[in-house]
CSV table of C-alpha atoms in Angstrom, one decimal:
chain,number,residue,atom,x,y,z
S,1,UNK,CA,-65.4,-48.3,-136.4
S,2,UNK,CA,-63.0,-50.5,-135.2
S,3,UNK,CA,-64.8,-53.6,-136.9
S,4,UNK,CA,-65.0,-51.8,-140.1
S,5,UNK,CA,-61.3,-51.4,-139.7
S,6,UNK,CA,-60.5,-54.7,-139.1
S,7,UNK,CA,-62.6,-56.3,-141.4
S,8,UNK,CA,-61.4,-53.7,-144.3
S,9,UNK,CA,-57.3,-54.5,-143.3
S,10,UNK,CA,-58.6,-58.4,-143.1
S,11,UNK,CA,-59.8,-58.3,-146.8
S,12,UNK,CA,-58.0,-55.4,-148.2
S,13,UNK,CA,-61.6,-53.6,-148.3
S,14,UNK,CA,-61.0,-50.2,-149.1
S,15,UNK,CA,-65.0,-49.1,-148.5
S,16,UNK,CA,-65.0,-50.7,-144.7
S,17,UNK,CA,-61.5,-48.5,-144.4
S,18,UNK,CA,-63.6,-45.3,-145.4
S,19,UNK,CA,-66.2,-46.0,-143.2
S,20,UNK,CA,-64.2,-47.2,-140.3
S,21,UNK,CA,-61.8,-43.8,-140.6
S,22,UNK,CA,-65.5,-41.8,-141.0
S,23,UNK,CA,-67.2,-43.3,-138.0
S,24,UNK,CA,-63.8,-42.6,-136.3
S,25,UNK,CA,-63.7,-38.9,-137.4
S,26,UNK,CA,-67.4,-38.4,-136.1
S,27,UNK,CA,-66.5,-40.1,-132.8
S,28,UNK,CA,-63.8,-37.7,-132.3
S,29,UNK,CA,-65.9,-34.3,-133.8
S,30,UNK,CA,-68.7,-35.5,-130.8
S,31,UNK,CA,-66.3,-35.9,-128.1
S,32,UNK,CA,-65.1,-32.5,-129.2
S,33,UNK,CA,-61.4,-33.1,-130.5
S,34,UNK,CA,-61.1,-31.8,-134.0
S,35,UNK,CA,-58.0,-32.3,-134.7
S,36,UNK,CA,-58.3,-36.1,-134.3
S,37,UNK,CA,-61.6,-36.0,-136.5
S,38,UNK,CA,-59.8,-33.6,-139.0
S,39,UNK,CA,-57.2,-36.6,-139.1
S,40,UNK,CA,-59.2,-39.7,-139.0
S,41,UNK,CA,-61.4,-37.7,-141.8
S,42,UNK,CA,-58.1,-37.6,-144.0
S,43,UNK,CA,-57.3,-41.2,-143.3
S,44,UNK,CA,-60.6,-41.9,-144.6
S,45,UNK,CA,-60.1,-40.0,-147.9
S,46,UNK,CA,-56.9,-41.2,-148.1
S,47,UNK,CA,-58.4,-44.9,-148.1
S,48,UNK,CA,-61.0,-44.1,-150.7
S,49,UNK,CA,-60.4,-45.6,-154.1
S,50,UNK,CA,-63.8,-44.4,-155.4
S,51,UNK,CA,-64.0,-41.2,-156.0
S,52,UNK,CA,-67.7,-41.5,-155.0
S,53,UNK,CA,-66.6,-42.4,-150.9
S,54,UNK,CA,-64.1,-39.9,-151.1
S,55,UNK,CA,-67.0,-37.5,-150.5
S,56,UNK,CA,-68.4,-38.7,-146.9
S,57,UNK,CA,-65.5,-38.0,-145.0
S,58,UNK,CA,-65.3,-34.3,-146.3
S,59,UNK,CA,-68.8,-33.8,-144.2
S,60,UNK,CA,-66.6,-34.5,-140.7
S,61,UNK,CA,-63.7,-32.6,-142.1
S,62,UNK,CA,-65.9,-30.0,-143.0
S,63,UNK,CA,-67.7,-29.6,-139.8
S,64,UNK,CA,-64.0,-30.0,-138.3
S,65,UNK,CA,-63.1,-26.7,-139.8
S,66,UNK,CA,-66.6,-25.1,-139.0
S,67,UNK,CA,-66.3,-26.0,-135.3
S,68,UNK,CA,-62.6,-24.4,-135.2
S,69,UNK,CA,-63.7,-21.5,-136.8
S,70,UNK,CA,-61.5,-22.0,-139.9
S,71,UNK,CA,-64.7,-20.8,-142.4
S,72,UNK,CA,-62.7,-20.5,-145.8
S,73,UNK,CA,-61.2,-24.4,-145.4
S,74,UNK,CA,-64.9,-25.4,-144.5
S,75,UNK,CA,-66.7,-23.5,-147.3
S,76,UNK,CA,-63.9,-25.1,-149.5
S,77,UNK,CA,-64.7,-28.5,-148.3
S,78,UNK,CA,-68.3,-28.2,-148.5
S,79,UNK,CA,-68.2,-26.9,-151.9
S,80,UNK,CA,-66.0,-29.0,-153.8
S,81,UNK,CA,-68.3,-32.1,-152.5
S,82,UNK,CA,-71.5,-30.1,-153.4
S,83,UNK,CA,-69.7,-29.9,-156.6
S,84,UNK,CA,-68.9,-33.6,-157.4
S,85,UNK,CA,-72.4,-34.8,-156.3
S,86,UNK,CA,-74.5,-32.1,-158.1
S,87,UNK,CA,-72.4,-33.1,-161.5
S,88,UNK,CA,-73.2,-37.2,-160.4
S,89,UNK,CA,-76.6,-36.1,-159.3
S,90,UNK,CA,-76.3,-37.8,-155.5
S,91,UNK,CA,-78.6,-35.6,-154.2
S,92,UNK,CA,-78.2,-36.9,-150.5
S,93,UNK,CA,-74.6,-36.2,-150.3
S,94,UNK,CA,-75.7,-32.6,-152.0
S,95,UNK,CA,-78.2,-32.0,-149.5
S,96,UNK,CA,-75.8,-32.9,-146.4
S,97,UNK,CA,-73.0,-30.8,-147.7
S,98,UNK,CA,-75.4,-27.9,-148.6
S,99,UNK,CA,-76.8,-27.8,-145.0
S,100,UNK,CA,-73.8,-27.8,-143.5
S,101,UNK,CA,-72.5,-24.9,-145.7
S,102,UNK,CA,-75.7,-22.8,-144.9
S,103,UNK,CA,-73.6,-22.1,-141.3
S,104,UNK,CA,-70.6,-21.4,-142.4
S,105,UNK,CA,-71.5,-18.8,-144.9
S,106,UNK,CA,-74.0,-17.2,-142.4
S,107,UNK,CA,-71.0,-17.1,-139.9
S,108,UNK,CA,-68.8,-15.8,-142.6
S,109,UNK,CA,-71.6,-12.7,-143.0
S,110,UNK,CA,-73.2,-14.2,-145.8
S,111,UNK,CA,-76.6,-14.0,-144.1
S,112,UNK,CA,-79.0,-13.9,-147.3
S,113,UNK,CA,-77.4,-16.6,-149.1
S,114,UNK,CA,-76.6,-18.8,-146.0
S,115,UNK,CA,-80.5,-19.0,-144.9
S,116,UNK,CA,-81.8,-19.3,-148.8
S,117,UNK,CA,-79.2,-22.4,-148.8
S,118,UNK,CA,-80.3,-23.6,-145.4
S,119,UNK,CA,-84.4,-23.5,-146.8
S,120,UNK,CA,-83.5,-25.6,-150.0
S,121,UNK,CA,-81.2,-27.8,-148.2
S,122,UNK,CA,-83.8,-28.6,-145.2
S,123,UNK,CA,-86.2,-29.3,-147.5
S,124,UNK,CA,-84.5,-31.8,-149.7
S,125,UNK,CA,-83.3,-33.4,-146.7
S,126,UNK,CA,-86.9,-33.8,-145.2
S,127,UNK,CA,-87.7,-35.5,-148.4
S,128,UNK,CA,-84.9,-37.8,-148.2
S,129,UNK,CA,-86.0,-38.7,-144.6
S,130,UNK,CA,-89.9,-38.8,-145.7
S,131,UNK,CA,-88.7,-41.2,-148.5
S,132,UNK,CA,-86.8,-43.3,-146.1
S,133,UNK,CA,-89.3,-43.6,-143.1
S,134,UNK,CA,-92.5,-43.7,-144.6
S,135,UNK,CA,-91.6,-44.4,-148.5
S,136,UNK,CA,-93.5,-45.6,-151.5
S,137,UNK,CA,-91.5,-48.6,-152.1
S,138,UNK,CA,-92.8,-51.7,-151.0
S,139,UNK,CA,-89.1,-52.9,-150.8
S,140,UNK,CA,-86.8,-53.1,-148.0
S,141,UNK,CA,-85.7,-49.5,-146.6
S,142,UNK,CA,-82.3,-50.1,-147.9
S,143,UNK,CA,-82.8,-50.2,-151.1
S,144,UNK,CA,-85.1,-47.1,-150.6
S,145,UNK,CA,-81.7,-45.3,-149.2
S,146,UNK,CA,-79.6,-46.1,-152.2
S,147,UNK,CA,-82.4,-44.8,-154.6
S,148,UNK,CA,-82.9,-41.6,-153.0
S,149,UNK,CA,-79.0,-41.0,-153.8
S,150,UNK,CA,-80.6,-39.7,-156.9
S,151,UNK,CA,-82.6,-36.4,-156.7
S,152,UNK,CA,-84.6,-37.3,-160.2
S,153,UNK,CA,-85.5,-41.0,-158.5
S,154,UNK,CA,-86.7,-38.7,-155.3
S,155,UNK,CA,-88.4,-36.1,-156.9
S,156,UNK,CA,-90.5,-38.9,-159.3
S,157,UNK,CA,-91.5,-40.6,-156.0
S,158,UNK,CA,-92.7,-37.1,-154.4
S,159,UNK,CA,-94.9,-36.0,-157.6
S,160,UNK,CA,-98.8,-37.5,-157.3
């Protein structure tokens, strides 16, 4: 995270700044400091000049709210990222946020909605991981990851 932030400052690279702050937020989340995790997620969102990159820190911000029991805030964050990514067909972000929204809904007492969403998102994430690890592409795996961001591309690779 520190290297990304240093590079981002030196080169005025907002994407490095976003990912640097985002990685810091996950570090704080893992150590149990939800306040610092939220602050770093918010810094990442402020650093984002590209609306696509603005979505990544929403995942850690939503998780911080979820683990603090702030379910309304968590749901709001996850739903906004899902809305953005669904409109733009960014399946990996959509599925990641859906699988995070599911326990939020369950904790709010919406068991059936949460379980249905969990099953749907789990299936999609397994498909993305399958393509990343096994893949049908002959090229480098990083290119596979970027292609997987599109749900339509993923579906076309999985159909015989």
